[in-house]
PDB file of C-alpha atoms in Angstrom:
ATOM      1  CA  MET A   1     -31.638 -10.727  -1.508  1.00  0.00           C
ATOM      2  CA  TRP A   2     -29.713 -13.647   0.012  1.00  0.00           C
ATOM      3  CA  SER A   3     -27.108 -13.576  -2.738  1.00  0.00           C
ATOM      4  CA  TRP A   4     -26.492  -9.916  -1.837  1.00  0.00           C
ATOM      5  CA  VAL A   5     -26.010 -10.841   1.830  1.00  0.00           C
ATOM      6  CA  ALA A   6     -23.803 -13.834   1.000  1.00  0.00           C
ATOM      7  CA  HIS A   7     -21.691 -11.692  -1.322  1.00  0.00           C
ATOM      8  CA  ARG A   8     -21.031  -9.161   1.458  1.00  0.00           C
ATOM      9  CA  VAL A   9     -20.384 -11.837   4.095  1.00  0.00           C
ATOM     10  CA  THR A  10     -17.926 -13.722   1.884  1.00  0.00           C
ATOM     11  CA  GLY A  11     -16.181 -10.452   1.053  1.00  0.00           C
ATOM     12  CA  VAL A  12     -15.700  -9.668   4.743  1.00  0.00           C
ATOM     13  CA  LEU A  13     -14.492 -13.209   5.480  1.00  0.00           C
ATOM     14  CA  ILE A  14     -11.965 -13.021   2.635  1.00  0.00           C
ATOM     15  CA  PHE A  15     -10.775  -9.635   3.930  1.00  0.00           C
ATOM     16  CA  PHE A  16     -10.186 -11.040   7.423  1.00  0.00           C
ATOM     17  CA  PHE A  17      -8.327 -14.025   5.982  1.00  0.00           C
ATOM     18  CA  LEU A  18      -6.049 -11.688   4.028  1.00  0.00           C
ATOM     19  CA  PHE A  19      -5.454  -9.605   7.152  1.00  0.00           C
ATOM     20  CA  VAL A  20      -4.445 -12.678   9.179  1.00  0.00           C
ATOM     21  CA  HIS A  21      -2.365 -13.982   6.280  1.00  0.00           C
ATOM     22  CA  VAL A  22      -0.373 -10.745   6.099  1.00  0.00           C
ATOM     23  CA  LEU A  23       0.167 -10.804   9.865  1.00  0.00           C
ATOM     24  CA  ASP A  24       1.365 -14.393  10.012  1.00  0.00           C
ATOM     25  CA  THR A  25       3.612 -13.917   6.992  1.00  0.00           C
ATOM     26  CA  ALA A  26       5.134 -10.822   8.588  1.00  0.00           C
ATOM     27  CA  LEU A  27       5.934 -12.955  11.633  1.00  0.00           C
ATOM     28  CA  VAL A  28       8.745 -14.632   9.679  1.00  0.00           C
ATOM     29  CA  ARG A  29      10.818 -11.441   9.907  1.00  0.00           C
ATOM     30  CA  VAL A  30      10.169 -10.999  13.631  1.00  0.00           C
ATOM     31  CA  SER A  31      10.650 -14.563  14.834  1.00  0.00           C
ATOM     32  CA  PRO A  32      11.229 -17.416  12.387  1.00  0.00           C
ATOM     33  CA  GLU A  33      10.730 -19.981  15.179  1.00  0.00           C
ATOM     34  CA  ASP A  34       7.295 -18.598  16.036  1.00  0.00           C
ATOM     35  CA  TYR A  35       6.462 -18.480  12.344  1.00  0.00           C
ATOM     36  CA  ASP A  36       7.306 -22.184  12.066  1.00  0.00           C
ATOM     37  CA  LYS A  37       5.032 -22.927  15.040  1.00  0.00           C
ATOM     38  CA  VAL A  38       2.158 -21.010  13.446  1.00  0.00           C
ATOM     39  CA  VAL A  39       2.636 -22.760  10.119  1.00  0.00           C
ATOM     40  CA  ALA A  40       2.671 -26.119  11.920  1.00  0.00           C
ATOM     41  CA  THR A  41      -0.817 -25.400  13.275  1.00  0.00           C
ATOM     42  CA  TYR A  42      -2.012 -24.918   9.700  1.00  0.00           C
ATOM     43  CA  LYS A  43      -1.434 -28.605   9.012  1.00  0.00           C
ATOM     44  CA  THR A  44      -4.208 -29.755  11.347  1.00  0.00           C
ATOM     45  CA  PRO A  45      -7.513 -31.224  10.106  1.00  0.00           C
ATOM     46  CA  ILE A  46      -9.522 -28.367  11.656  1.00  0.00           C
ATOM     47  CA  VAL A  47      -7.560 -25.812   9.667  1.00  0.00           C
ATOM     48  CA  ALA A  48      -8.123 -27.954   6.558  1.00  0.00           C
ATOM     49  CA  LEU A  49     -11.869 -27.539   7.100  1.00  0.00           C
ATOM     50  CA  LEU A  50     -11.357 -23.786   7.481  1.00  0.00           C
ATOM     51  CA  GLU A  51      -9.371 -23.796   4.231  1.00  0.00           C
ATOM     52  CA  TYR A  52     -12.238 -25.579   2.517  1.00  0.00           C
ATOM     53  CA  GLY A  53     -14.539 -22.855   3.846  1.00  0.00           C
ATOM     54  CA  LEU A  54     -12.143 -20.257   2.474  1.00  0.00           C
ATOM     55  CA  VAL A  55     -12.234 -21.937  -0.937  1.00  0.00           C
ATOM     56  CA  ALA A  56     -16.035 -21.927  -0.736  1.00  0.00           C
ATOM     57  CA  ALA A  57     -16.117 -18.226   0.124  1.00  0.00           C
ATOM     58  CA  ILE A  58     -13.668 -17.228  -2.617  1.00  0.00           C
ATOM     59  CA  LEU A  59     -15.417 -19.295  -5.287  1.00  0.00           C
ATOM     60  CA  PHE A  60     -18.865 -18.006  -4.370  1.00  0.00           C
ATOM     61  CA  HIS A  61     -17.660 -14.405  -4.161  1.00  0.00           C
ATOM     62  CA  ALA A  62     -15.922 -14.635  -7.542  1.00  0.00           C
ATOM     63  CA  LEU A  63     -18.774 -16.375  -9.358  1.00  0.00           C
ATOM     64  CA  ASN A  64     -21.435 -14.155  -7.832  1.00  0.00           C
ATOM     65  CA  GLY A  65     -19.308 -11.119  -8.669  1.00  0.00           C
ATOM     66  CA  LEU A  66     -19.374 -12.149 -12.321  1.00  0.00           C
ATOM     67  CA  ARG A  67     -23.157 -12.468 -12.048  1.00  0.00           C
ATOM     68  CA  VAL A  68     -23.395  -8.977 -10.543  1.00  0.00           C
ATOM     69  CA  ILE A  69     -21.281  -7.600 -13.393  1.00  0.00           C
ATOM     70  CA  ALA A  70     -23.576  -9.293 -15.909  1.00  0.00           C
ATOM     71  CA  VAL A  71     -26.672  -7.887 -14.205  1.00  0.00           C
ATOM     72  CA  ASP A  72     -25.172  -4.393 -14.157  1.00  0.00           C
ATOM     73  CA  PHE A  73     -23.673  -4.220 -17.642  1.00  0.00           C
ATOM     74  CA  TRP A  74     -25.780  -6.549 -19.777  1.00  0.00           C
ATOM     75  CA  SER A  75     -29.037  -4.987 -20.946  1.00  0.00           C
ATOM     76  CA  LYS A  76     -30.940  -8.247 -20.330  1.00  0.00           C
ATOM     77  CA  GLY A  77     -29.125  -8.950 -17.055  1.00  0.00           C
ATOM     78  CA  PRO A  78     -31.892  -7.894 -14.671  1.00  0.00           C
ATOM     79  CA  ARG A  79     -34.376 -10.064 -16.529  1.00  0.00           C
ATOM     80  CA  TYR A  80     -32.198 -13.179 -16.186  1.00  0.00           C
ATOM     81  CA  GLN A  81     -30.696 -12.596 -12.764  1.00  0.00           C
ATOM     82  CA  LYS A  82     -32.542 -15.487 -11.107  1.00  0.00           C
ATOM     83  CA  GLN A  83     -31.419 -17.955 -13.788  1.00  0.00           C
ATOM     84  CA  MET A  84     -27.873 -16.604 -13.539  1.00  0.00           C
ATOM     85  CA  PHE A  85     -27.961 -17.035  -9.766  1.00  0.00           C
ATOM     86  CA  TRP A  86     -28.926 -20.691 -10.059  1.00  0.00           C
ATOM     87  CA  THR A  87     -26.257 -21.177 -12.718  1.00  0.00           C
ATOM     88  CA  VAL A  88     -23.706 -19.675 -10.329  1.00  0.00           C
ATOM     89  CA  MET A  89     -24.887 -22.021  -7.588  1.00  0.00           C
ATOM     90  CA  GLY A  90     -24.639 -25.039  -9.887  1.00  0.00           C
ATOM     91  CA  VAL A  91     -21.121 -24.145 -11.004  1.00  0.00           C
ATOM     92  CA  TRP A  92     -20.178 -23.443  -7.380  1.00  0.00           C
ATOM     93  CA  VAL A  93     -21.417 -26.863  -6.215  1.00  0.00           C
ATOM     94  CA  VAL A  94     -19.515 -28.645  -9.005  1.00  0.00           C
ATOM     95  CA  LEU A  95     -16.304 -26.740  -8.227  1.00  0.00           C
ATOM     96  CA  MET A  96     -16.680 -27.343  -4.490  1.00  0.00           C
ATOM     97  CA  ALA A  97     -17.141 -31.061  -5.119  1.00  0.00           C
ATOM     98  CA  GLY A  98     -13.961 -30.998  -7.165  1.00  0.00           C
ATOM     99  CA  ALA A  99     -12.111 -29.207  -4.361  1.00  0.00           C
ATOM    100  CA  VAL A 100     -12.895 -31.827  -1.703  1.00  0.00           C
ATOM    101  CA  TYR A 101      -9.927 -34.109  -2.356  1.00  0.00           C
ATOM    102  CA  PRO A 102      -7.254 -31.459  -3.037  1.00  0.00           C
ATOM    103  CA  VAL A 103      -8.177 -29.443   0.045  1.00  0.00           C
ATOM    104  CA  LEU A 104      -9.307 -32.123   2.491  1.00  0.00           C
ATOM    105  CA  GLY A 105      -7.265 -35.100   1.282  1.00  0.00           C
ATOM    106  CA  HIS A 106      -4.356 -34.472   3.656  1.00  0.00           C
ATOM    107  CA  ALA A 107      -6.713 -34.052   6.625  1.00  0.00           C
ATOM    108  CA  ALA A 108      -8.437 -37.344   5.776  1.00  0.00           C
ATOM    109  CA  ARG A 109      -5.064 -39.131   5.606  1.00  0.00           C
ATOM    110  CA  VAL A 110      -4.069 -37.665   8.988  1.00  0.00           C
ATOM    111  CA  LEU A 111      -7.352 -38.686  10.612  1.00  0.00           C
ATOM    112  CA  PHE A 112      -7.903 -42.068   8.980  1.00  0.00           C
ATOM    113  CA  GLY A 113      -4.447 -43.110   7.794  1.00  0.00           C
ATOM    114  CA  SER A 114      -3.330 -43.572   4.231  1.00  0.00           C
TER     115      SER A 114
END
């Protein structure tokens, strides 16, 4: 049940990110100076945390989507859906741990110095 809810929520969050991304990228044709200002705000530590959340949402949505495909198209999928869910969560945690430095490293250097 909760994986179903999380899958929908992450899908909506990813959609809104893509919408904002298209809008801010389109800004470069309207006003390059304003575009540069917007991009400068993306280099703040708070936005780095939001980016980490985006990585979390995309990874969960992708991994859970593979689980949903397996449940739907594999004859034994429904029987093993709980085990597959916990496998997805384990892989997700490992990948999120690996994403800490690449995504949040710059923010840590800004906040705490190099």
